[in-house]
XYZ file of C-alpha atoms in Angstrom:
735
model
C 16.395 71.476 31.482
C 19.126 71.814 34.044
C 21.066 75.018 33.665
C 24.638 74.461 32.494
C 25.716 77.784 33.893
C 27.145 77.349 37.396
C 27.082 80.384 39.602
C 29.587 81.686 42.133
C 27.539 83.597 44.649
C 29.213 86.012 47.078
C 27.506 85.776 50.442
C 26.762 88.576 52.790
C 28.965 87.058 55.534
C 31.988 86.406 53.346
C 31.511 82.649 52.690
C 31.339 81.973 48.938
C 29.413 78.993 47.541
C 30.830 77.590 44.308
C 29.136 75.806 41.392
C 25.590 76.015 42.705
C 23.280 74.591 40.030
C 19.806 75.881 39.322
C 18.262 72.423 39.651
C 19.222 69.136 41.304
C 17.869 65.657 40.588
C 16.174 63.964 43.570
C 17.409 60.683 45.054
C 21.036 61.561 44.251
C 23.570 62.945 46.676
C 24.377 66.669 46.380
C 27.898 68.025 46.769
C 28.262 71.585 48.061
C 31.539 73.476 47.477
C 32.329 76.651 49.404
C 35.270 78.964 50.174
C 35.997 80.569 53.547
C 37.385 84.121 53.282
C 40.845 84.981 54.683
C 40.814 85.453 58.439
C 37.814 83.174 59.009
C 38.565 80.341 61.437
C 36.577 77.172 60.755
C 34.980 75.436 63.727
C 33.834 71.840 64.066
C 30.449 73.158 65.300
C 29.795 75.079 62.058
C 27.219 73.513 59.760
C 25.675 73.979 56.322
C 21.963 73.508 55.886
C 19.425 73.416 53.074
C 16.778 76.064 53.773
C 13.714 77.161 51.947
C 14.239 80.461 50.237
C 11.725 82.235 52.441
C 13.008 80.708 55.707
C 13.774 83.413 58.277
C 15.213 81.349 61.150
C 18.156 78.970 61.364
C 15.799 76.394 62.883
C 13.741 76.190 59.696
C 16.289 74.005 57.902
C 15.252 70.933 55.940
C 18.529 69.058 56.487
C 22.106 69.919 57.433
C 25.640 68.500 57.605
C 28.573 69.454 59.836
C 31.406 71.353 58.212
C 34.782 69.718 57.735
C 37.658 71.590 59.409
C 40.442 71.768 56.769
C 43.921 70.740 57.862
C 47.169 72.430 56.877
C 45.519 75.618 55.647
C 47.834 78.636 55.398
C 46.989 81.578 57.616
C 45.674 84.642 55.832
C 44.540 82.703 52.727
C 41.162 81.541 51.488
C 40.193 77.954 52.385
C 38.252 75.764 49.969
C 36.174 72.837 51.247
C 33.101 70.787 50.387
C 30.373 68.712 52.039
C 27.904 66.112 50.749
C 24.183 65.784 51.415
C 22.927 62.215 51.294
C 20.128 61.459 48.854
C 17.757 60.091 51.507
C 17.654 63.428 53.403
C 17.068 65.717 50.416
C 13.727 67.440 49.782
C 11.153 65.946 47.452
C 10.894 67.283 43.896
C 8.679 70.278 43.417
C 8.543 73.983 42.589
C 9.938 75.064 45.984
C 13.229 77.028 45.900
C 16.003 76.218 48.379
C 19.327 77.739 49.441
C 22.607 76.590 51.029
C 23.348 78.565 54.212
C 26.544 78.506 56.273
C 25.802 78.785 60.026
C 28.666 79.182 62.499
C 28.829 77.767 66.026
C 27.238 80.967 67.380
C 24.107 80.419 65.310
C 24.809 83.292 62.927
C 24.376 82.909 59.168
C 27.742 83.653 57.531
C 26.776 83.050 53.931
C 24.050 81.818 51.625
C 23.959 80.564 48.052
C 21.706 81.288 45.131
C 18.335 79.559 44.967
C 17.818 76.151 43.340
C 15.135 73.481 42.941
C 14.810 69.724 43.198
C 12.948 68.288 40.201
C 13.082 65.425 37.761
C 15.035 65.984 34.541
C 13.070 66.849 31.425
C 13.939 65.638 27.911
C 15.468 68.977 26.982
C 17.459 69.326 30.214
C 20.309 67.264 28.826
C 20.860 69.578 25.833
C 22.802 72.814 25.666
C 23.070 75.367 22.895
C 26.483 76.375 21.636
C 27.319 79.178 19.255
C 30.201 78.708 16.848
C 32.786 81.407 17.714
C 34.445 81.379 14.275
C 31.264 81.388 12.237
C 29.575 84.614 11.159
C 26.166 82.976 10.940
C 23.614 82.834 13.744
C 23.520 79.045 13.770
C 23.222 77.467 17.222
C 24.461 73.950 17.865
C 22.377 71.798 20.197
C 24.522 69.109 21.788
C 24.146 66.887 24.850
C 25.267 68.477 28.061
C 27.240 65.370 29.000
C 29.276 65.761 25.794
C 30.024 69.405 26.586
C 30.998 68.547 30.155
C 33.109 65.626 28.928
C 34.893 67.909 26.438
C 35.476 70.512 29.138
C 36.775 67.795 31.470
C 39.116 66.472 28.758
C 40.360 70.008 28.031
C 40.962 70.608 31.741
C 42.734 67.267 32.026
C 44.856 68.072 28.953
C 45.715 71.501 30.353
C 46.549 69.905 33.698
C 48.809 67.380 31.945
C 50.516 70.226 30.041
C 51.067 72.093 33.294
C 52.433 68.944 34.925
C 54.829 68.425 32.010
C 55.875 72.071 32.213
C 56.342 71.675 35.955
C 58.519 68.584 35.466
C 60.525 70.399 32.786
C 61.036 73.401 35.065
C 62.015 71.110 37.941
C 64.595 69.464 35.635
C 65.932 72.869 34.629
C 66.094 73.917 38.293
C 67.973 70.699 39.082
C 70.404 71.397 36.246
C 70.846 74.965 37.464
C 71.442 73.721 40.995
C 74.058 71.253 39.729
C 75.627 74.047 37.669
C 75.677 76.312 40.736
C 77.212 73.486 42.755
C 79.889 73.015 40.084
C 80.551 76.747 40.006
C 80.783 76.833 43.795
C 83.230 73.901 43.684
C 85.265 75.668 40.989
C 85.182 78.857 43.047
C 86.388 76.976 46.123
C 89.234 75.369 44.127
C 90.123 78.776 42.688
C 90.168 80.279 46.175
C 92.458 77.482 47.370
C 94.783 78.031 44.394
C 94.735 81.757 45.083
C 95.641 81.093 48.733
C 98.519 78.865 47.611
C 99.717 81.537 45.176
C 99.511 84.141 47.927
C 101.593 81.902 50.185
C 104.141 81.437 47.380
C 104.128 85.186 46.818
C 104.740 85.814 50.511
C 107.572 83.237 50.506
C 109.165 84.890 47.481
C 108.763 88.272 49.152
C 110.530 86.987 52.265
C 113.307 85.447 50.120
C 113.620 88.728 48.250
C 113.969 90.625 51.548
C 116.600 88.181 52.784
C 118.570 88.515 49.525
C 118.298 92.266 49.753
C 119.592 92.250 53.331
C 122.454 89.930 52.323
C 123.324 92.234 49.441
C 123.367 95.230 51.777
C 125.659 93.363 54.183
C 128.022 92.421 51.349
C 127.988 96.002 50.089
C 128.911 97.282 53.526
C 131.694 94.711 53.831
C 133.001 95.684 50.393
C 133.091 99.356 51.426
C 134.962 98.478 54.602
C 137.492 96.424 52.641
C 138.056 99.223 50.111
C 138.558 101.751 52.902
C 140.979 99.421 54.651
C 142.967 98.914 51.398
C 143.215 102.654 50.894
C 144.502 103.037 54.431
C 147.106 100.326 53.851
C 148.229 102.002 50.630
C 148.633 105.305 52.460
C 150.668 103.553 55.147
C 152.893 101.899 52.528
C 153.442 105.228 50.807
C 154.444 106.870 54.067
C 156.772 103.957 54.868
C 158.380 104.288 51.418
C 158.998 107.958 51.987
C 160.511 107.191 55.338
C 162.735 104.550 53.761
C 163.951 107.058 51.206
C 164.707 109.507 53.940
C 166.550 106.825 55.807
C 168.582 106.001 52.720
C 169.557 109.631 52.453
C 170.489 109.638 56.065
C 172.368 106.395 55.472
C 174.423 108.086 52.839
C 175.224 110.820 55.232
C 176.015 108.244 57.869
C 178.436 106.509 55.514
C 180.229 109.719 55.301
C 180.514 109.811 59.000
C 181.207 106.070 59.532
C 184.753 106.634 59.927
C 184.078 109.073 62.635
C 181.780 106.718 64.355
C 183.947 103.630 64.377
C 185.492 104.775 67.561
C 182.183 104.791 69.201
C 181.411 101.305 67.806
C 182.931 99.512 70.689
C 181.061 101.639 73.120
C 177.923 100.957 71.418
C 178.671 97.235 71.103
C 176.960 96.493 74.309
C 174.035 98.489 73.253
C 174.180 96.680 69.958
C 173.940 93.329 71.668
C 170.931 94.538 73.515
C 169.463 95.788 70.324
C 170.402 92.468 68.753
C 168.379 90.721 71.403
C 165.503 93.057 70.720
C 165.977 92.345 67.065
C 165.829 88.642 67.641
C 162.699 89.147 69.642
C 161.283 91.217 66.800
C 162.248 88.496 64.334
C 160.519 85.940 66.515
C 157.428 88.147 66.527
C 157.754 88.492 62.751
C 157.933 84.737 62.437
C 154.849 84.494 64.564
C 153.246 87.045 62.256
C 154.245 84.951 59.256
C 152.700 81.916 60.881
C 149.586 83.949 61.459
C 149.633 84.997 57.818
C 149.925 81.365 56.764
C 147.067 80.489 59.016
C 145.121 83.366 57.530
C 145.885 82.033 54.060
C 144.593 78.646 55.115
C 141.556 80.323 56.532
C 141.072 82.155 53.239
C 141.288 78.865 51.375
C 138.707 77.452 53.740
C 136.599 80.562 53.118
C 136.812 79.892 49.375
C 135.802 76.268 49.916
C 132.980 77.270 52.251
C 131.012 79.932 50.435
C 128.129 79.555 52.801
C 130.287 80.887 55.655
C 131.566 83.854 53.675
C 130.134 86.521 55.927
C 131.690 85.071 59.086
C 134.968 84.396 57.307
C 135.057 87.978 56.005
C 134.560 89.197 59.540
C 137.370 86.977 60.771
C 139.482 88.161 57.837
C 138.772 91.761 58.809
C 139.808 90.953 62.379
C 143.008 89.358 61.115
C 143.695 92.342 58.855
C 143.158 94.590 61.867
C 145.524 92.480 63.864
C 148.115 92.653 61.051
C 147.629 96.378 60.957
C 148.316 96.442 64.665
C 151.488 94.495 64.061
C 152.471 96.974 61.396
C 151.754 99.765 63.840
C 153.955 98.070 66.372
C 156.643 97.712 63.716
C 156.314 101.399 62.924
C 156.495 102.137 66.616
C 159.660 100.109 66.825
C 160.954 101.944 63.810
C 160.051 105.152 65.573
C 161.948 103.892 68.577
C 165.069 103.788 66.365
C 164.983 107.556 66.086
C 166.792 108.015 69.422
C 169.362 105.590 68.164
C 169.796 107.701 65.075
C 170.182 110.715 67.240
C 172.732 108.850 69.236
C 174.453 107.917 66.006
C 174.524 111.581 65.081
C 175.811 112.317 68.495
C 178.485 109.761 68.036
C 179.418 110.588 64.524
C 182.837 111.184 65.724
C 182.979 107.669 66.854
C 183.590 105.671 63.703
C 183.374 102.306 65.249
C 180.109 103.135 66.782
C 178.964 104.725 63.575
C 179.923 101.686 61.530
C 178.211 99.443 63.975
C 175.185 101.684 63.846
C 175.430 101.710 60.046
C 175.515 97.926 59.861
C 172.713 97.798 62.395
C 170.724 100.272 60.393
C 171.413 98.240 57.208
C 170.187 95.132 58.875
C 167.185 97.010 60.186
C 166.579 98.368 56.737
C 166.841 94.871 55.291
C 164.461 93.528 57.892
C 162.163 96.478 57.310
C 162.332 95.851 53.538
C 161.572 92.195 54.070
C 158.730 93.172 56.404
C 157.551 95.622 53.761
C 157.734 92.896 51.133
C 155.801 90.566 53.333
C 153.295 93.324 54.043
C 152.999 93.988 50.308
C 152.471 90.260 49.709
C 149.854 90.187 52.416
C 148.300 93.267 50.899
C 148.333 91.626 47.461
C 146.714 88.534 48.865
C 144.223 90.728 50.643
C 143.517 92.517 47.349
C 143.096 89.164 45.605
C 140.731 88.032 48.334
C 138.873 91.328 48.094
C 138.718 90.918 44.298
C 137.400 87.390 44.747
C 134.957 88.709 47.300
C 133.971 91.437 44.812
C 133.567 88.833 42.060
C 131.495 86.722 44.389
C 129.523 89.809 45.296
C 129.065 90.627 41.609
C 127.965 87.064 40.948
C 125.599 87.236 43.887
C 124.368 90.604 42.619
C 123.835 89.173 39.130
C 122.112 86.139 40.578
C 120.067 88.389 42.797
C 119.145 90.540 39.806
C 118.255 87.448 37.819
C 116.280 86.131 40.762
C 114.690 89.532 41.121
C 113.808 89.691 37.416
C 112.451 86.123 37.490
C 110.660 86.916 40.722
C 109.280 90.098 39.129
C 108.160 88.069 36.135
C 106.668 85.419 38.382
C 105.074 88.127 40.491
C 103.695 89.803 37.367
C 102.433 86.415 36.132
C 100.984 85.661 39.541
C 99.408 89.101 39.655
C 97.976 88.524 36.190
C 96.760 85.099 37.276
C 95.335 86.643 40.419
C 93.636 89.347 38.350
C 92.369 86.708 35.931
C 91.159 84.623 38.855
C 89.559 87.713 40.356
C 87.853 88.433 37.021
C 86.833 84.809 36.798
C 85.580 84.932 40.382
C 83.675 88.122 39.601
C 82.221 86.505 36.496
C 81.371 83.400 38.482
C 79.838 85.572 41.189
C 77.820 87.422 38.556
C 76.862 84.087 37.016
C 75.919 82.765 40.446
C 73.868 85.893 41.114
C 72.232 85.580 37.703
C 71.552 81.908 38.300
C 70.209 82.684 41.766
C 68.011 85.347 40.243
C 66.901 82.914 37.540
C 66.306 80.261 40.184
C 64.340 82.793 42.223
C 62.326 83.703 39.135
C 61.837 80.023 38.396
C 60.735 79.497 41.975
C 58.342 82.414 41.698
C 57.067 81.123 38.373
C 56.907 77.641 39.826
C 54.905 78.923 42.789
C 52.630 80.751 40.356
C 52.289 77.585 38.298
C 51.622 75.634 41.467
C 48.937 78.141 42.419
C 47.474 77.968 38.890
C 47.707 74.206 39.018
C 45.982 74.186 42.406
C 43.255 76.460 41.072
C 42.931 74.340 37.962
C 42.895 71.254 40.134
C 40.143 72.735 42.321
C 38.231 73.756 39.226
C 38.796 70.332 37.694
C 37.653 68.675 40.913
C 34.576 70.864 40.973
C 33.888 70.166 37.307
C 34.596 66.493 37.889
C 32.176 66.385 40.805
C 29.633 68.259 38.707
C 30.234 65.848 35.820
C 29.852 62.923 38.206
C 26.626 64.449 39.443
C 25.469 64.936 35.853
C 26.487 61.357 35.069
C 24.594 60.144 38.127
C 21.545 62.079 36.972
C 21.888 60.602 33.493
C 22.217 57.126 34.943
C 19.159 57.646 37.145
C 17.225 58.936 34.129
C 18.456 55.944 32.114
C 17.307 53.594 34.874
C 13.911 55.311 34.836
C 13.739 54.915 31.053
C 14.781 51.278 31.319
C 12.109 50.635 33.946
C 9.516 52.317 31.733
C 10.708 50.275 28.778
C 10.474 47.083 30.832
C 6.961 48.051 31.911
C 6.015 48.723 28.285
C 7.548 45.385 27.285
C 5.566 43.613 29.977
C 2.389 45.408 28.905
C 3.141 44.502 25.293
C 3.617 40.851 26.246
C 0.364 40.918 28.203
C -1.379 42.557 25.233
C 0.021 39.960 22.822
C -1.016 37.145 25.137
C -4.468 38.636 25.385
C -4.647 38.962 21.588
C -3.678 35.320 21.181
C -6.373 34.285 23.646
C -8.889 36.568 21.904
C -8.027 35.136 18.480
C -8.392 31.597 19.818
C -11.764 32.471 21.339
C -12.917 34.242 18.186
C -11.794 31.284 16.071
C -13.763 28.910 18.269
C -16.849 31.135 18.191
C -16.519 31.510 14.426
C -16.332 27.739 13.945
C -19.509 27.291 15.948
C -21.250 30.102 14.068
C -20.151 28.770 10.717
C -21.496 25.317 11.522
C -24.819 26.743 12.733
C -25.149 29.028 9.697
C -24.385 26.169 7.344
C -27.113 24.037 8.915
C -29.589 26.922 8.754
C -28.760 27.601 5.105
C -29.282 23.950 4.206
C -32.695 23.975 5.900
C -33.781 27.212 4.228
C -32.512 26.151 0.848
C -34.809 23.065 0.651
C -38.127 24.986 0.138
C -38.931 26.403 -3.206
C -37.160 29.629 -3.968
C -38.546 32.522 -5.927
C -35.792 32.177 -8.466
C -34.496 28.615 -8.803
C -31.912 29.661 -11.310
C -30.567 32.331 -9.049
C -26.868 32.756 -8.890
C -25.255 31.537 -5.668
C -22.255 33.052 -4.035
C -19.040 31.239 -3.365
C -19.913 31.071 0.297
C -22.862 28.707 -0.384
C -20.595 26.274 -2.175
C -18.108 26.154 0.578
C -18.249 23.795 3.468
C -18.058 25.092 7.033
C -14.502 23.921 7.160
C -13.727 25.870 4.021
C -15.388 28.967 5.428
C -12.612 29.340 7.965
C -10.408 32.251 7.085
C -6.775 31.746 6.318
C -4.093 34.299 6.960
C -5.089 36.252 3.877
C -8.841 35.607 3.725
C -11.008 34.368 0.931
C -9.589 36.646 -1.688
C -6.347 34.681 -1.777
C -7.975 31.389 -2.825
C -7.340 30.560 -6.421
C -10.796 29.066 -7.139
C -13.960 27.990 -5.460
C -14.009 25.756 -2.433
C -14.739 22.078 -2.280
C -17.764 20.776 -4.054
C -21.012 21.115 -2.032
C -23.688 18.464 -1.620
C -25.391 19.631 -4.830
C -23.851 20.983 -7.998
C -24.207 24.710 -8.292
C -22.876 27.247 -10.661
C -20.623 29.979 -9.341
C -21.956 33.488 -10.045
C -19.748 35.450 -12.347
C -20.538 38.936 -11.090
C -20.172 38.501 -7.329
C -16.969 39.968 -5.825
C -16.040 39.188 -2.221
C -13.564 41.638 -0.711
C -11.292 40.565 2.147
C -9.803 43.242 4.455
C -6.025 43.473 4.575
C -4.487 41.427 7.396
C -2.980 43.017 10.428
C -0.025 40.641 10.596
C 1.469 40.030 7.136
C 2.107 36.528 5.911
C 5.684 35.756 6.909
C 7.681 32.726 5.829
C 10.473 33.323 8.311
C 11.063 34.867 11.730
C 10.463 38.536 12.383
C 13.305 40.938 11.732
C 13.765 43.303 14.637
C 15.476 45.866 12.453
C 12.460 46.343 10.133
C 10.952 49.128 12.173
C 8.896 50.591 9.288
C 6.904 47.410 8.551
C 6.326 46.826 12.254
C 5.126 50.387 12.696
C 2.694 49.907 9.795
C 1.476 46.617 11.304
C 0.992 48.260 14.682
C -0.931 51.062 13.019
C -3.121 48.544 11.199
C -3.936 46.735 14.457
C -4.814 49.989 16.190
C -6.962 51.158 13.279
C -8.774 47.834 13.186
C -9.419 48.089 16.920
C -10.787 51.584 16.451
C -13.017 50.469 13.608
C -14.502 47.717 15.772
C -15.615 50.298 18.308
C -16.934 47.607 20.587
C -15.822 45.597 23.531
C -12.905 44.150 21.549
C -11.474 47.620 20.921
C -11.643 48.465 24.597
C -9.953 45.166 25.430
C -7.270 45.437 22.748
C -6.424 49.030 23.575
C -6.526 49.316 27.370
C -3.849 51.970 27.470
C -5.295 54.326 24.870
C -7.486 57.192 25.838
C -10.798 58.196 24.394
C -9.205 61.060 22.484
C -7.230 58.752 20.170
C -10.275 56.588 19.682
C -12.413 59.599 18.674
C -9.790 60.871 16.236
C -9.378 57.465 14.590
C -13.176 56.974 14.405
C -13.556 60.363 12.731
C -10.975 59.368 10.105
C -12.764 56.163 9.192
C -16.226 57.698 9.123
C -15.303 59.293 5.849
C -15.147 55.891 4.161
C -18.749 55.061 3.166
C -19.736 51.712 1.744
C -22.334 51.601 -0.995
C -24.381 48.391 -1.039
C -25.967 47.349 -4.296
C -29.100 45.081 -4.333
C -28.780 41.576 -5.622
C -31.450 39.025 -6.319
C -34.232 38.927 -3.647
C -34.439 35.183 -3.894
C -30.871 34.656 -2.824
C -30.461 32.899 0.463
C -28.837 34.833 3.236
C -25.052 34.407 3.156
C -22.975 33.504 6.124
C -21.092 36.071 8.018
C -17.887 35.434 6.187
C -19.359 36.766 2.951
C -20.065 40.113 4.517
C -16.407 41.033 4.836
C -16.684 43.627 2.174
C -14.921 46.538 3.717
C -11.181 46.614 4.502
C -9.226 48.789 6.907
C -7.954 50.784 3.983
C -11.362 51.652 2.556
C -14.838 50.391 1.674
C -16.353 48.167 -1.006
C -15.785 49.445 -4.503
C -18.371 50.046 -7.135
C -19.931 46.913 -8.474
C -19.454 45.023 -5.234
C -22.330 44.056 -2.999
C -22.964 42.192 0.180
C -26.010 40.047 0.725
C -27.653 40.542 4.090
C -29.587 38.056 6.094
C -33.416 37.471 5.641
C -33.177 37.969 1.848
C -32.479 41.687 1.926
C -29.537 43.537 0.538
C -28.297 46.929 1.638
C -28.327 49.747 -0.825
C -27.616 53.443 -0.608
C -31.225 54.205 0.170
C -31.869 51.073 2.216
C -34.573 49.924 -0.187
C -35.914 46.359 -0.343
C -35.472 44.201 -3.372
C -38.389 44.141 -5.794
C -40.719 41.314 -5.113
C -39.415 40.697 -1.633
C -40.875 41.308 1.771
C -41.069 44.650 3.420
C -37.751 46.111 4.600
C -37.144 45.486 8.275
C -35.221 47.905 10.513
C -31.503 47.939 9.753
C -28.391 47.865 11.900
C -25.130 49.291 10.648
C -21.636 47.785 11.097
C -19.551 50.288 13.119
C -16.476 49.454 11.047
C -17.474 49.190 7.424
C -20.922 50.838 7.754
C -22.614 47.781 6.218
C -26.298 47.396 7.133
C -27.848 44.234 8.574
C -31.483 43.451 9.491
C -32.275 43.997 13.087
C -33.847 40.589 13.320
C -30.563 38.876 12.613
C -28.279 39.859 15.458
C -26.004 36.876 15.011
C -25.104 37.920 11.482
C -24.013 41.359 12.633
C -21.927 39.867 15.462
C -20.300 37.352 13.145
C -19.664 40.134 10.654
C -17.947 42.233 13.304
C -15.950 39.197 14.488
C -14.882 38.612 10.912
C -13.066 41.935 10.927
C -10.702 40.504 13.552
C -10.668 36.802 12.800
C -8.672 36.769 9.567
C -5.247 35.376 10.557
C -4.205 32.122 12.180
C -0.584 33.216 12.596
C 0.995 34.710 15.690
C 0.441 38.437 16.059
C 3.266 40.818 15.329
C 5.674 41.983 18.029
C 5.603 45.537 19.197
C 8.913 47.415 19.253
C-alpha cells in the first residue's frame, strides 16, 4: 500500500525535496518538486537524477533531467520548482530503494531526498485509515485514498476560493478607501483654495482699514489746524475790538478838540486827498478781497458738491484763509500806519479845521474798519460753518469708519473662526488621511500576507493536485490492468464454455453409440433361458435406446416408464433409479446476469462434478485449477460412501444409464441398488449373489464409488460419462 504520508526532507546541501512518496507505480511519469534555499543561484547545467540509495558517485545515476531555471524569482527568497521523469526511463519495479539527488554544474550533490521504491500497487495500497477526531472510541475508518485526496483537494479548492473572495473584497475596500482619500484630497484642495481666497480678502480688508485709518488721521490733523486757526482769528478780533474801543475814546477826546483842529483842516486837506487816494486804493483792495471771498464761497460750494476732493479743497481753503489772514494783517498794518496821523492830529489839535477833517477821516476809517470787521466776522462765520460741516463730515466718516471697523472686526472674527474651523477640518482630514493611509498600509500588508498565504496554498494545492493526478494515473493504470485481466478471464471463460459444448456434443454422440450397442447386447443375452424367468426388470430394459438418452433433468423427471419394448414386461416396484442433480438448471428464459448467487452455485456444481470425475475430463474442464483444489475437493467427496444392495442374480446387466445412482450432493440412499454388468451387483462387502458365478475383480467409480466388474470396461466408462452427460441445454455463463 502506497504511503499517504508525504515527506519534506531537508537535504544536506540546502535543497529541499517536497512530497516525496514512499512508493511510485512503474510506467507512469514521476513529478519531483523541490525548493532552492535563499541565495542559491540556479544554473541551466544543474540536473536532478534518480540514484540507488547506496550509490556513491554522481555517475551511478539511473536517469536524470535538467533543472528548469525559474524566471522572475525575487532575490533573497526561496525558489520552488519541479521536474518530470518520463515513464519510459524509470527503473523497473522491485525492492531496490532510490533517491532524488540535486547535482549542480560543478558536479557536487546539493541535496537528496528520502528513499522510495518502484512497485506495483497492492489491493490494500489504495486504502487509508482515518481516526475520528470527535469520537472517544478507538474506531478506525478505512476509506479509499482517492476519496481522501479528493476531499483534501476540494477543501483546498474551497479555502482557495474563500481566500480569493476575501482578496476581491479587500481589493474593493481598498478601492473605496482610495476613492475616499481622493475625495478628501479634493475637498482639502478646495478648502485650501477657499482659505487662500479668504486670506486675500482679509489682506484687502486690512489694506482698506489702513487707508481709512490714514484718512482719519489726516482729517483729525486738518480739524486741529482749523480749530487753532479759528482761535487765532478770535484772538485777533478781540484785539481789534479793544483797539476800536480805544479809538472811540480817542474820538471822543478828538471831538473835544475838533474846534481847535479846524484851523489845521485846510493844511491837512492836501494830506487828506492823498490819504483819500490811499483809501480808494484800500477800498479797491477790499473789493478784490470781497471778490476773493466770493470765489472762496464758490469754491466751498464746489467742495461740498465734491466730497471726494475734500482733502485738497480743505488745503486750498486753508491757503485762502491764510491769504485772508494776510490781508487782515495788512489792514492792521494800515491801521497801525494811522497812528502817526493820530499823533499829527494831536499835534494839530489847535487846528480845528484839520482836526475836523481828521475826525471825519477817522470816522470814515472807523466805518470802513467796522465794515471790514463785519466782513471778516462774516468770513469767520462762514469759515466756522465750513469747519462745522467739515467736522460733521469727519464725524460721519468716523462713524462710518467705526461701523466699517466693527463690521470688518466681525467679518475678521468670522473669517478667523472659519479659518480655525477649516484648520480643524484640515487637521481632521489630515488625521483621517493618515488613518486611511495607515489602514491602507495595513490592508496592503495583510493583502501581501494573504497573497503569500495564497501562493503557499496554491503551491500546496498544485503539489496535492499533481499528487492526486499521479494517484489517479496509478488508479487508472491499475484499472486498466484489472480490465485486461477481466478480459483475459472472459476469453478463458468463453474458451472453456466452447470446450464444454464440444465435450457435451462428443459425449452425447459417444453415449448414443454406447446405448445402441448395449441395447443390442442386452437383446442377444436376453434370448437364452434365464435362471429366473419371472425376474423383475428395471425401467432401463423397457426403454428403447432413443429413450435412454438423458434429458436436462435425467430419468428421475419422467412421469412413467418409457415406450413399450418389443415384449411386454412388468416394471419392478422396488427398483429406484437416482439421477444426479444437473449442473445447469432447467431454464425457460434467458439467463439473468444479476442472479449472482444461483450462478455461483451452478459454477460450484460444475467444479465439484469435474473433481468427482477425477479423470481426463476433469483435467480438460479445469485447466486453470491447481492440484491443491482438486485434492481438497476429492477429500470432501470421499466421505460420501455408496452402499450397493444385491438384487436378483438372474437379472440381465443394465445399461450404463441405470448406474447413475450417486449425485453430486451425496450417494445412493438406503434401499437403492445398482445392477452391475455380468449379472453381479455391488454390495458393502462385494459379495456375489447366491446362485451366481464367482465374483470377478471389481473396479470402483471415482465419483460415486460404485463398483463394476473388471471385465466390463465399457460399462464403467459409460457410467463415468453419464455423470457429465445429463443436460442437452447450453452450459451456464460464468460471471
